[in-house]
Short mmCIF file of C-alpha atoms in Angstrom, two decimals:
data_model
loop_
_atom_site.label_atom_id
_atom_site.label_comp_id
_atom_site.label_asym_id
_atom_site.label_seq_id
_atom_site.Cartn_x
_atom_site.Cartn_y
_atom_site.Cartn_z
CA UNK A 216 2.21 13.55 -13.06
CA UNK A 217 4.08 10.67 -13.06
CA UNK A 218 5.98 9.46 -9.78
CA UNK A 219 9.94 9.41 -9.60
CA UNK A 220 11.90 6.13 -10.19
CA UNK A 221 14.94 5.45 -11.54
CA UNK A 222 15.88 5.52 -14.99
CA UNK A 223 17.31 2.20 -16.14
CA UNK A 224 15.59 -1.16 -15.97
CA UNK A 225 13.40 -2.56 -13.50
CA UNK A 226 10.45 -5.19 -13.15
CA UNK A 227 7.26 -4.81 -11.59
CA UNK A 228 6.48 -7.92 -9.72
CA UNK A 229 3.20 -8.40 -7.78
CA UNK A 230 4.03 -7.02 -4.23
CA UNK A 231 1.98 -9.32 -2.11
CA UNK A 232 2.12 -7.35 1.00
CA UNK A 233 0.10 -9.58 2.67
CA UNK A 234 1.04 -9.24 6.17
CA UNK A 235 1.06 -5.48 6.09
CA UNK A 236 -2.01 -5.11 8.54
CA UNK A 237 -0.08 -7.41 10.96
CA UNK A 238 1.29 -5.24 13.88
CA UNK A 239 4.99 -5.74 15.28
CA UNK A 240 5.10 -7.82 18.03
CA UNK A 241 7.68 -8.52 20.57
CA UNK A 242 8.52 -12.51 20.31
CA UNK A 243 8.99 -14.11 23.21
CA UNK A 244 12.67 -14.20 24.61
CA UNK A 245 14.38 -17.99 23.26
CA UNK A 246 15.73 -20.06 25.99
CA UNK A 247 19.01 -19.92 24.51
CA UNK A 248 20.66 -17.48 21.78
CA UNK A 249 23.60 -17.72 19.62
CA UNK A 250 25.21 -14.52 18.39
CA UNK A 251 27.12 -14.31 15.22
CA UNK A 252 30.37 -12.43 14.94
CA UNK A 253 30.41 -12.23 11.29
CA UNK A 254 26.85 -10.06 10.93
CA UNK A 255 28.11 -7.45 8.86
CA UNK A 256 30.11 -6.28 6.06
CA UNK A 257 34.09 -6.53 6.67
CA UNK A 258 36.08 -7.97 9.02
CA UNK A 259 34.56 -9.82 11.87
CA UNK A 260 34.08 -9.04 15.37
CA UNK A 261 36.50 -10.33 18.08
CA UNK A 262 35.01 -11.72 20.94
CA UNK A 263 35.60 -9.80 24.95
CA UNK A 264 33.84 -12.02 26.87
CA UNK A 265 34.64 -15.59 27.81
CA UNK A 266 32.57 -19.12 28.77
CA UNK A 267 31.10 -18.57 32.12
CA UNK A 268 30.67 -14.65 31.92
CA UNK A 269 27.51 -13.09 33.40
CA UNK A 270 26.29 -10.43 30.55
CA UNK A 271 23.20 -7.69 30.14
CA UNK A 272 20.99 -7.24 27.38
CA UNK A 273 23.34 -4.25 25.53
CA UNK A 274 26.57 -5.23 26.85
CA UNK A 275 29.83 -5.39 24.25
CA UNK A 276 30.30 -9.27 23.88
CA UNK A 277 32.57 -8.36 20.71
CA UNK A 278 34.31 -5.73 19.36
CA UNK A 279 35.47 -4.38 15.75
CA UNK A 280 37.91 -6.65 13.89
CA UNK A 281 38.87 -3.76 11.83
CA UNK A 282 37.71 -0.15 10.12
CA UNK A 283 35.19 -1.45 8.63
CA UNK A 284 33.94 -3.53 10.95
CA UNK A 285 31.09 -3.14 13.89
CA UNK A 286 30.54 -3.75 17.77
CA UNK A 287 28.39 -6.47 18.65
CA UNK A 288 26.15 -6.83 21.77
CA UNK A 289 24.19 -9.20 24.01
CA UNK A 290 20.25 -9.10 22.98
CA UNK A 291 19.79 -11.19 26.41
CA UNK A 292 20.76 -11.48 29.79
CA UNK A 293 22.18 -14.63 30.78
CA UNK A 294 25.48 -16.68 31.15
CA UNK A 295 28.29 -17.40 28.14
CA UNK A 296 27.99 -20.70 27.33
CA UNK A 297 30.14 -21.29 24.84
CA UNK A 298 32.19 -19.50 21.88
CA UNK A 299 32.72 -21.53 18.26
CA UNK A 300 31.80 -22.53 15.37
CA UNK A 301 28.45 -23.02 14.41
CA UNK A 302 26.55 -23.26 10.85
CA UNK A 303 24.64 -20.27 9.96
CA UNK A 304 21.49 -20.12 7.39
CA UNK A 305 22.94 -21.24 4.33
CA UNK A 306 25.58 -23.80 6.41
CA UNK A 307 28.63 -21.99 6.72
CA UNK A 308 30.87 -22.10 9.85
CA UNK A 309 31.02 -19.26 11.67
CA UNK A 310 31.75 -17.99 15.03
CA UNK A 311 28.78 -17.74 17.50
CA UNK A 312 28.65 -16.36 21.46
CA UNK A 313 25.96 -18.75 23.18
CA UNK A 314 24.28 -17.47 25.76
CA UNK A 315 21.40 -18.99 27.92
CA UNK A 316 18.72 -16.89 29.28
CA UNK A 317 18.69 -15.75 32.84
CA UNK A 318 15.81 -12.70 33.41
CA UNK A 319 16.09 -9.44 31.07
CA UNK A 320 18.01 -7.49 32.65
CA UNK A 321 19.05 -4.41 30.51
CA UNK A 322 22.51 -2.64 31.13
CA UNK A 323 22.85 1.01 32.82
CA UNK A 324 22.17 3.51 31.27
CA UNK A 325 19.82 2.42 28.12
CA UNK A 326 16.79 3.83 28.43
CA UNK A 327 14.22 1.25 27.54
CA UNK A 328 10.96 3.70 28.12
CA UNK A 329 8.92 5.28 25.15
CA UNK A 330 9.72 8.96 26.00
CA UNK A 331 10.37 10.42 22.65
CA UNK A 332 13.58 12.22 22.85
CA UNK A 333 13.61 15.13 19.64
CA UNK A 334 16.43 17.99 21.24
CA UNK A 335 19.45 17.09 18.15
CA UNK A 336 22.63 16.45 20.29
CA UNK A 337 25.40 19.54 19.29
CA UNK A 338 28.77 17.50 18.60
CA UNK A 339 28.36 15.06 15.62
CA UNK A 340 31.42 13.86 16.29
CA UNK A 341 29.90 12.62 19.78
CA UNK A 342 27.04 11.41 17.45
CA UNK A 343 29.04 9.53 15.03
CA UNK A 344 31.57 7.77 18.21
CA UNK A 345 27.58 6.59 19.66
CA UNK A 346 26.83 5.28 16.24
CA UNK A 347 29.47 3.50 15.91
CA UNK A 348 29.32 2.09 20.00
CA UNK A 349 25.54 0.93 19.29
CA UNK A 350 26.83 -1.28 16.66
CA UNK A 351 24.81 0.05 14.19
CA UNK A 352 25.06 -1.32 10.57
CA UNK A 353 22.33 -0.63 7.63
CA UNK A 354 19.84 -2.72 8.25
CA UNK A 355 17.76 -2.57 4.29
CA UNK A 356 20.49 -5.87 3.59
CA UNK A 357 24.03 -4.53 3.02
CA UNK A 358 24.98 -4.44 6.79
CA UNK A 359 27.29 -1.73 5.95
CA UNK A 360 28.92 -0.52 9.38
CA UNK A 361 27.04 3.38 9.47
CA UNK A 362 29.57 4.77 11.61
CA UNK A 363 31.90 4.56 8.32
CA UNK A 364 29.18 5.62 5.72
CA UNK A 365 28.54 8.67 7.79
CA UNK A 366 32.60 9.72 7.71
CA UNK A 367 33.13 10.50 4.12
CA UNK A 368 36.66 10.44 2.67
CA UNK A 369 38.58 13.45 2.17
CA UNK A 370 37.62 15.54 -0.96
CA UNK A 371 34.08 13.57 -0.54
CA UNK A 372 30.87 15.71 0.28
CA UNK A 373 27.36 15.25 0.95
CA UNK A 374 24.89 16.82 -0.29
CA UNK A 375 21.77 14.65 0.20
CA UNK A 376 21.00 12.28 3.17
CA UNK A 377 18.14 9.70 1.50
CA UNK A 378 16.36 7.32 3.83
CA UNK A 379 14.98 4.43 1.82
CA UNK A 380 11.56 3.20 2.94
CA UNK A 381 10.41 1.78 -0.42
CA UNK A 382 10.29 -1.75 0.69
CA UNK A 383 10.14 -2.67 -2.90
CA UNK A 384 10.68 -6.44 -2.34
CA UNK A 385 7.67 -8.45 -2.52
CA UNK A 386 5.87 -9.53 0.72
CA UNK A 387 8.15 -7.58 3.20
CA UNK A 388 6.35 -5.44 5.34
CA UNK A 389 8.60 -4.93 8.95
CA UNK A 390 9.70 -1.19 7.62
CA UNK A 391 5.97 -0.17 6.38
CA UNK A 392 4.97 -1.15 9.90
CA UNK A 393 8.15 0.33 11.30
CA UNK A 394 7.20 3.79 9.31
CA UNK A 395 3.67 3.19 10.79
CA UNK A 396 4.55 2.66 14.34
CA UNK A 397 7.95 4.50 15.09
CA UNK A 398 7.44 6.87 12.78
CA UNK A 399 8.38 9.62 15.12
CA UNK A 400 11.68 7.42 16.27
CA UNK A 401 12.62 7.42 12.21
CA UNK A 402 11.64 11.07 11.60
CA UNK A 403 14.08 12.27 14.79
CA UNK A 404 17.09 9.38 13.15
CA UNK A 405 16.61 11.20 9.92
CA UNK A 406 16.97 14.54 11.63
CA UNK A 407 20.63 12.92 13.31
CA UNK A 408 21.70 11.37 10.09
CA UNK A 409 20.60 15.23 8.27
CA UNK A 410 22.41 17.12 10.99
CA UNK A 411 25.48 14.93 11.04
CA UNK A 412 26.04 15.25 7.37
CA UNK A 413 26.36 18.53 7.55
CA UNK A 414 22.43 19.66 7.48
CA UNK A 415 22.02 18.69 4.53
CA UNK A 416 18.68 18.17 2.85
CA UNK A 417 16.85 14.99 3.90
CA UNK A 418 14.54 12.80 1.42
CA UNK A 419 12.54 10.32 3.19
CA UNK A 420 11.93 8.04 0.13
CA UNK A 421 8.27 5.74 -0.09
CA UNK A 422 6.90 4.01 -2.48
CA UNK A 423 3.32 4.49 -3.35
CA UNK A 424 1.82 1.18 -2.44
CA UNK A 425 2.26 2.87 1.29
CA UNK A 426 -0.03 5.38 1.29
CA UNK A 427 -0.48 5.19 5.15
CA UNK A 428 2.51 5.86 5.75
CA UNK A 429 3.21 8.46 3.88
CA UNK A 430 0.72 10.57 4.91
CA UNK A 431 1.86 9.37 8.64
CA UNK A 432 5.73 10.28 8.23
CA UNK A 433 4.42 13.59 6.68
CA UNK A 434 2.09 14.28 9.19
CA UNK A 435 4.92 13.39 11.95
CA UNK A 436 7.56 15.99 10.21
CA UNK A 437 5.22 18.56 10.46
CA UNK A 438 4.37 17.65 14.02
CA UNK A 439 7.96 17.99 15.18
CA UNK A 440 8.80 20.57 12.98
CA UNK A 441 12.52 19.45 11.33
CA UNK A 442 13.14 21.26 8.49
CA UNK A 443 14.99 20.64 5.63
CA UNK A 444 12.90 16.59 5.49
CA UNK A 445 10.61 16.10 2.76
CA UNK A 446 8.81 12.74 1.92
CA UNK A 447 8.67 11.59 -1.33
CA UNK A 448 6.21 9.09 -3.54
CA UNK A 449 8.21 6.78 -5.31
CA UNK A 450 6.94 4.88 -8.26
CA UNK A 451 6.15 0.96 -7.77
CA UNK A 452 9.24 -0.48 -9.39
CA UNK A 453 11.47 -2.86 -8.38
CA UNK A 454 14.36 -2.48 -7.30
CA UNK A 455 13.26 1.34 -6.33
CA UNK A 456 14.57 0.61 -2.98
CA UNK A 457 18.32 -0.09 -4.41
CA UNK A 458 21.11 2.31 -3.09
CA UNK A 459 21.86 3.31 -7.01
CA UNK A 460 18.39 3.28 -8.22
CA UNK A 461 17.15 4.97 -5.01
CA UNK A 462 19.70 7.98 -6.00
CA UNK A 463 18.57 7.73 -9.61
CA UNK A 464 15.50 8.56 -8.76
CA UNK A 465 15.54 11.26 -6.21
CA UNK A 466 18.98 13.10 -7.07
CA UNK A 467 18.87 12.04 -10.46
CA UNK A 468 22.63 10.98 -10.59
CA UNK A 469 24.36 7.93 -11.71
CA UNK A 470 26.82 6.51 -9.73
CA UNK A 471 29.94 5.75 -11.68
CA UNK A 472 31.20 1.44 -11.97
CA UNK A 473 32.66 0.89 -8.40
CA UNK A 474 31.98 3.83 -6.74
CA UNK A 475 30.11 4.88 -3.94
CA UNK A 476 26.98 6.70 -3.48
CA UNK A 477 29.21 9.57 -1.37
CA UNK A 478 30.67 9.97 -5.00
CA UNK A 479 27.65 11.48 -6.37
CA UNK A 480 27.24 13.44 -3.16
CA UNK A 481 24.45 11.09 -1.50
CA UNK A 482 24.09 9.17 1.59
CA UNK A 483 21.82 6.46 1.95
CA UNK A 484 19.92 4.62 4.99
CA UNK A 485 17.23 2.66 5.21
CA UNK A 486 14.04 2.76 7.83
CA UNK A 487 15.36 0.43 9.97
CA UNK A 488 18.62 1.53 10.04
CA UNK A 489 17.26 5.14 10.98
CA UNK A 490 15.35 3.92 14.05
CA UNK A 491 18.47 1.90 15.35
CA UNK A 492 20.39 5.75 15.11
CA UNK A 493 17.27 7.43 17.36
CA UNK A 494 17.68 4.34 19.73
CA UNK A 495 21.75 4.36 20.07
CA UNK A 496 21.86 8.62 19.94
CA UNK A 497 19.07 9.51 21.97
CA UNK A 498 18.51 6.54 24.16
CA UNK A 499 21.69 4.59 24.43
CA UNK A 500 20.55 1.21 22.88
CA UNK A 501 22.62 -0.36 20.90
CA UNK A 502 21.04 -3.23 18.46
CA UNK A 503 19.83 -5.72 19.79
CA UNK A 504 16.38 -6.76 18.17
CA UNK A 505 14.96 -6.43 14.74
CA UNK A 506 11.57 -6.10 12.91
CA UNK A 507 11.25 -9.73 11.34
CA UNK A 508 8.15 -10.06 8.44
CA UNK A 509 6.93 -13.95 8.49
CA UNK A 510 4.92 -14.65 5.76
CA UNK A 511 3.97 -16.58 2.53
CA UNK A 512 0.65 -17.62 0.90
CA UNK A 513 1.34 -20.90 2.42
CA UNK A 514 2.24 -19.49 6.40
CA UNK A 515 -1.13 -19.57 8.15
CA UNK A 516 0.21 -16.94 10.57
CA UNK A 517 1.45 -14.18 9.13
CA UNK A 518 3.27 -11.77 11.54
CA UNK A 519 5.47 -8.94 12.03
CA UNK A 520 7.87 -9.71 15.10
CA UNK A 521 9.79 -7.98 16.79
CA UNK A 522 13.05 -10.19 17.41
CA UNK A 523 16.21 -10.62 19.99
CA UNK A 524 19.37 -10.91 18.02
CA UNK A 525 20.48 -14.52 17.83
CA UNK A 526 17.45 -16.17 18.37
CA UNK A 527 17.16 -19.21 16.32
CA UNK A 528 14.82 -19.79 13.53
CA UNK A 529 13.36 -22.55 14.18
CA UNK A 530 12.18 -20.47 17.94
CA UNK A 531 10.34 -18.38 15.90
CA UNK A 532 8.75 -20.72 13.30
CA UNK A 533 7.62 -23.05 15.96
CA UNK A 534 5.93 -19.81 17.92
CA UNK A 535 3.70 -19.30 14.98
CA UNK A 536 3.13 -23.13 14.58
CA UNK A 537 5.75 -24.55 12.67
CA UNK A 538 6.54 -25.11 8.87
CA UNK A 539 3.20 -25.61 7.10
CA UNK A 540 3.35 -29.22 5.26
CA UNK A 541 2.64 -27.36 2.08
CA UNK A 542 6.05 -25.16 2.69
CA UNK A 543 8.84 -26.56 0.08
CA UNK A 544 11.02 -23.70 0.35
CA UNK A 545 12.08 -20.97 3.06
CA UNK A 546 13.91 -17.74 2.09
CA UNK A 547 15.77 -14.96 4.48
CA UNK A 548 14.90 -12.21 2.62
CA UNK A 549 11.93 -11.62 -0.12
CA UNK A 550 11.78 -13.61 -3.06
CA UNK A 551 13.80 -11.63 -5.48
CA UNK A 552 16.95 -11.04 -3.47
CA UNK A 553 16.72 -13.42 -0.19
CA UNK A 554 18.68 -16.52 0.02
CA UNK A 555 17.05 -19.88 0.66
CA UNK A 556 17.65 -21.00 4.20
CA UNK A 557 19.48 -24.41 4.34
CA UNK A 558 19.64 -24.75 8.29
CA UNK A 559 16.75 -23.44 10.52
CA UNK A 560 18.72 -24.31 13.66
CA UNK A 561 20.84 -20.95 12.53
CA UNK A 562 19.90 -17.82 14.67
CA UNK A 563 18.89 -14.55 13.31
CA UNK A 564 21.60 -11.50 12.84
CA UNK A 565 21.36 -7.52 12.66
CA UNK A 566 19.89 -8.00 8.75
CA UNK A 567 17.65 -10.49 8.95
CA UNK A 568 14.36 -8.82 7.81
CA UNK A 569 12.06 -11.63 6.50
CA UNK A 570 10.92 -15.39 6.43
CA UNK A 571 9.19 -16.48 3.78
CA UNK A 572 7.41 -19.43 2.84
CA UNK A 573 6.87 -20.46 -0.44
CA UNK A 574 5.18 -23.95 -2.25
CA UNK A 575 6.69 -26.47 -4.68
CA UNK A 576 4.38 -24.50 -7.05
CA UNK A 577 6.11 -21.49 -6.07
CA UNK A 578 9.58 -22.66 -6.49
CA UNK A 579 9.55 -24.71 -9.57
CA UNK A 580 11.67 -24.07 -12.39
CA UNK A 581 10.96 -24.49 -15.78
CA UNK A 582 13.17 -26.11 -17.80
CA UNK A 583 16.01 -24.20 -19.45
CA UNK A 584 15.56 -23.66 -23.02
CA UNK A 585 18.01 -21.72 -25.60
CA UNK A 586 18.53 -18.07 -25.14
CA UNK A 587 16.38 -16.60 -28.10
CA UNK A 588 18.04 -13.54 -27.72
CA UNK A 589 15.82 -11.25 -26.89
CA UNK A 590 16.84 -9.13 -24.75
CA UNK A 591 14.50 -9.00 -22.08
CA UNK A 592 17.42 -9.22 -19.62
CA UNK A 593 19.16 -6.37 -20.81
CA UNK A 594 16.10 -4.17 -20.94
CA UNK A 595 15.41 -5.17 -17.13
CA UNK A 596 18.65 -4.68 -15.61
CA UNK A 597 18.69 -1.90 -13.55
CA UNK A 598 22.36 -1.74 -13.65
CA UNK A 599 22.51 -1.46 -17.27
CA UNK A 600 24.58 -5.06 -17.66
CA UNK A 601 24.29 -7.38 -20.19
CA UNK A 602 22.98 -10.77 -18.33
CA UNK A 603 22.64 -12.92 -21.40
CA UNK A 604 26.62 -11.97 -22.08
CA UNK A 605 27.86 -12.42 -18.04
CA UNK A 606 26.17 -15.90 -18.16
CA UNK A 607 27.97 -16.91 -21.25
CA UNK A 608 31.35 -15.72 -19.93
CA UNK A 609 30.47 -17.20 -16.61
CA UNK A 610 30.25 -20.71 -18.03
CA UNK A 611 33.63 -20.60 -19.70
CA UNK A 612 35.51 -19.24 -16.60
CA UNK A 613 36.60 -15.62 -18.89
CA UNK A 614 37.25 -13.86 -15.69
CA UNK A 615 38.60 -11.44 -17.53
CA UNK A 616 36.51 -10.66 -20.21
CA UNK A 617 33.60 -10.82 -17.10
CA UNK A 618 35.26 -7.91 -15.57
CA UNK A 619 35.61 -5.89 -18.61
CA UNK A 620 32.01 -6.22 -18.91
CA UNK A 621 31.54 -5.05 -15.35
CA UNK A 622 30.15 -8.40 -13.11
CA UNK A 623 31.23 -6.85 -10.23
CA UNK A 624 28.26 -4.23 -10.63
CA UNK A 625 25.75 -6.66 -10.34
CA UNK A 626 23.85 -6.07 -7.60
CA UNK A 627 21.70 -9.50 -7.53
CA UNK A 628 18.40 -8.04 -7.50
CA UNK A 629 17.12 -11.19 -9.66
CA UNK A 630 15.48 -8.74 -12.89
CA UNK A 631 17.29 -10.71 -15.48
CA UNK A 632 15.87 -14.08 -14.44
CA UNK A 633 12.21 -12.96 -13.71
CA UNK A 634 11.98 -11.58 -17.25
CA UNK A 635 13.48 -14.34 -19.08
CA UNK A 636 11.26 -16.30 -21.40
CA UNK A 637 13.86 -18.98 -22.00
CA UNK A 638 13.80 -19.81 -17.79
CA UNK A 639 17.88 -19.81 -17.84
CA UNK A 640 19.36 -19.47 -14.24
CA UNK A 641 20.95 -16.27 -15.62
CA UNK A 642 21.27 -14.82 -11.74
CA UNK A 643 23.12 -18.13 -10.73
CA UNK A 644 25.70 -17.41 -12.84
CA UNK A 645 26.57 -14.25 -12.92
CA UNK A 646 26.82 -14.73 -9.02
CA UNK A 647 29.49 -17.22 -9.76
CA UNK A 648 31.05 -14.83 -11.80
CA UNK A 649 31.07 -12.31 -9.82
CA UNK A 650 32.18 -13.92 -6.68
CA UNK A 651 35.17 -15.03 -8.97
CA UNK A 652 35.76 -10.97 -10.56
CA UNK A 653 35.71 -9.80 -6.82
CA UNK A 654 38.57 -12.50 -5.59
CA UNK A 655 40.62 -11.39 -8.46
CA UNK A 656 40.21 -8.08 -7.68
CA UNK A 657 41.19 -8.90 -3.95
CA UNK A 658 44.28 -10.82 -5.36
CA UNK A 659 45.12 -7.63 -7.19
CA UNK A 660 44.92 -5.53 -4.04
CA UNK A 661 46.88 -7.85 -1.77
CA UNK A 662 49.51 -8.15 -4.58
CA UNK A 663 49.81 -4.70 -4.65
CA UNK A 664 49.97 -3.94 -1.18
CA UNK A 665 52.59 -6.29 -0.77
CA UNK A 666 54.37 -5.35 -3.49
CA UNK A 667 54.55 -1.73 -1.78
CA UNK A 668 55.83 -3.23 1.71
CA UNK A 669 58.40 -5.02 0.23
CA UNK A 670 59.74 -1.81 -1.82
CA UNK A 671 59.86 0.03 1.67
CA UNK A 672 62.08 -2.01 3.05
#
């Protein structure tokens, strides 16, 4: 019997898990950190503290900028050195909190031991308001505030809570290890996320390269005895871990152009993102560290970290020995979706899941050649786009025409260009494009909006 996937697209790229015996390990606390306020979808946070403030590990430094929007908190204890601008991975400005080191000294009330904590709190309404305290955002890339995914619009139901743990980009391994060794922390965040969705049903999505860990996470549900959470085997196809695919596959529903995964009746979290609900619900903690995978054929070290907000990258590279000579290109992020990191001085955020290493070998394009028209990039989009048609109207600027032919759906999961025989940047583009569909869109909206002020007055 075949395993479930979605039903559109897809690639199947070598996974190269090759750090996936590599425990997670705390790093060492940097000397200094620098803590963006721009670390999740929406508006930014606004800072509360100020240069020369004493803060805990867990204390609010910032605070929502707007709905959708998320607290931020210290990952150290130390003094405020400074608030501005400062470039983050890719070079952008961006406001940071700097804070140097003093101690660890954790805030009242978080409870830092390893007392698993299973009794389901009774309000969900409490549960949702600590949700949204602990700052906690998805952490499989989006950085979606949860506090807002888990309070549905009126008229909107759920009626499946889906935690992704297919890990379905290449060499990432920090949920697999997560599902390995918190597997009773993610089981108990499922059982919030479940309960607080109106106890629901609960699919605890794997793929099948992760055979450990299924059998763990199943073992662990039976252990604590939730009902109502199931684990299933997911087929080895990428992207089987995308929010549309991922509901493809297990609810096997489509969700509309521009719509949200609520509108099919699903709600979707990733691993990590369940283990940050256990820790802000049960014990208080808000986020402040993440499971980092460092890796790459060319990384001598490979490693699984465990990793203080903020810290920057070049801290952690330099703890495993520095960038190998070989190393022509670093990525935040696996190889297919990532983004190439420009500045290692930048610090890490909520999201950041993976560095990876990669050769000149690795990296090299071929040339471009004339599209032959094939239609390899059609057949491999699981969004069921036309990439060799977006790249076209890309080029000539038909923002229009680009939106008809829905660019905004792209969800930049790189299919087109792996399975392109004529080696055409087709992802580039249709990036541009879509970052140009989206401000128009925007445009529209503030128009709009506007326009409806004025005619009140």
């Amino acid at each position: 019997m075949s395993k479930p996937t979605f039903s559109i697209g897809g690639v199947h790229p070598h996974d190269s898990k090759i750090s996936r015996e590599c425990a997670i390990q705390p790093l060492p606390i940097a000397p200094v950190v620098y803590i963006s306020l721009a670390q999740h979808i929406g508006a930014p946070a606004v800072p509360c503290v100020a240069v020369g403030d004493k803060v805990k590990v867990g204390q609010v430094i910032a605070e929502p900028g707007g709905f959708v929007s998320a607290f931020i908190h210290s990952s150290v204890s130390g003094t405020v050195k400074s608030i501005g601008p400062r470039a983050d991975l890719a070079g952008r400005m961006s406001t940071h909190i700097e804070i140097a080191v003093e101690g660890d000294e954790w805030l009242e009330g978080i409870d830092t031991s390893d007392t698993l904590i299973t009794t389901l709190p009774e309000d969900n309404k409490a549960t949702i308001e600590k949700i949204r305290l602990g700052g906690v955002v998805g952490l499989g890339g989006a950085t979606f505030p949860t506090h807002v995914k888990l309070s549905p619009p009126p008229g909107s139901k759920c009626e499946r809570v889906i935690i992704n743990g297919c890990e379905c980009e290449p060499y990432l391994t920090s949920d697999f290890r997560t599902l390995l060794e918190k597997g009773e922390q993610v089981v108990v965040g499922a059982a919030i996320l479940k309960k607080v969705m109106g106890d629901v049903p609960c699919t605890i999505a794997i793929e099948e390269n992760k055979p450990e860990a299924i059998a763990h996470i199943k073992d662990v549900i039976a252990k604590l005895g939730y009902e109502g959470i199931e684990v299933m085997s997911m087929k080895m196809r990428y992207p089987q871990g995308g929010e549309k695919q991922l509901i493809d596959a297990v609810m096997h529903r489509q969700v509309g152009s521009g719509a949200l995964p609520i509108s099919v009746g699903a709600v979707v979290q990733n691993v990590a993102t369940a283990l940050a609900v256990y820790d802000a619900v049960q014990k208080n903690k808000p986020i402040v560290d993440n499971s980092v995978t460092v890796t790459g054929e060319c990384f001598p070290h490979q490693a699984n970290l465990l990793v203080r907000v903020g810290t920057p990258l070049r801290y952690i590279v330099d703890y495993l020995g520095g960038v190998p000579a070989d190393a022509a290109k670093i990525i935040s992020g696996g190889p297919m979706m990532g983004r190439a990191v420009a500045n290692l001085d930048a610090a890490t955020v909520k999201g950041t899941g993976a560095l990876l290493f990669l050769t000149e070998a690795q990296t090299r394009r071929a040339p471009e050649t004339n599209c032959i028209r094939c239609g390899k990039c059609a057949d491999a989009c699981p969004m069921g786009l036309e990439p060799f048609l977006l790249v076209r109207l890309s080029r000539a600027g038909d923002v229009e025409a680009l939106e008809a032919n829905a660019a905004q759906d792209c969800i930049e999961c790189g299919c087109c260009l792996y399975s392109c025989p004529a080696h055409i940047p087709l992802l580039d583009s249709i990036r541009i494009g879509k970052g140009s569909v989206l401000g128009a869109i925007r445009a529209r909206a503030a128009a709009a909006k506007a326009a409806a002020e004025a005619a009140k007055k």
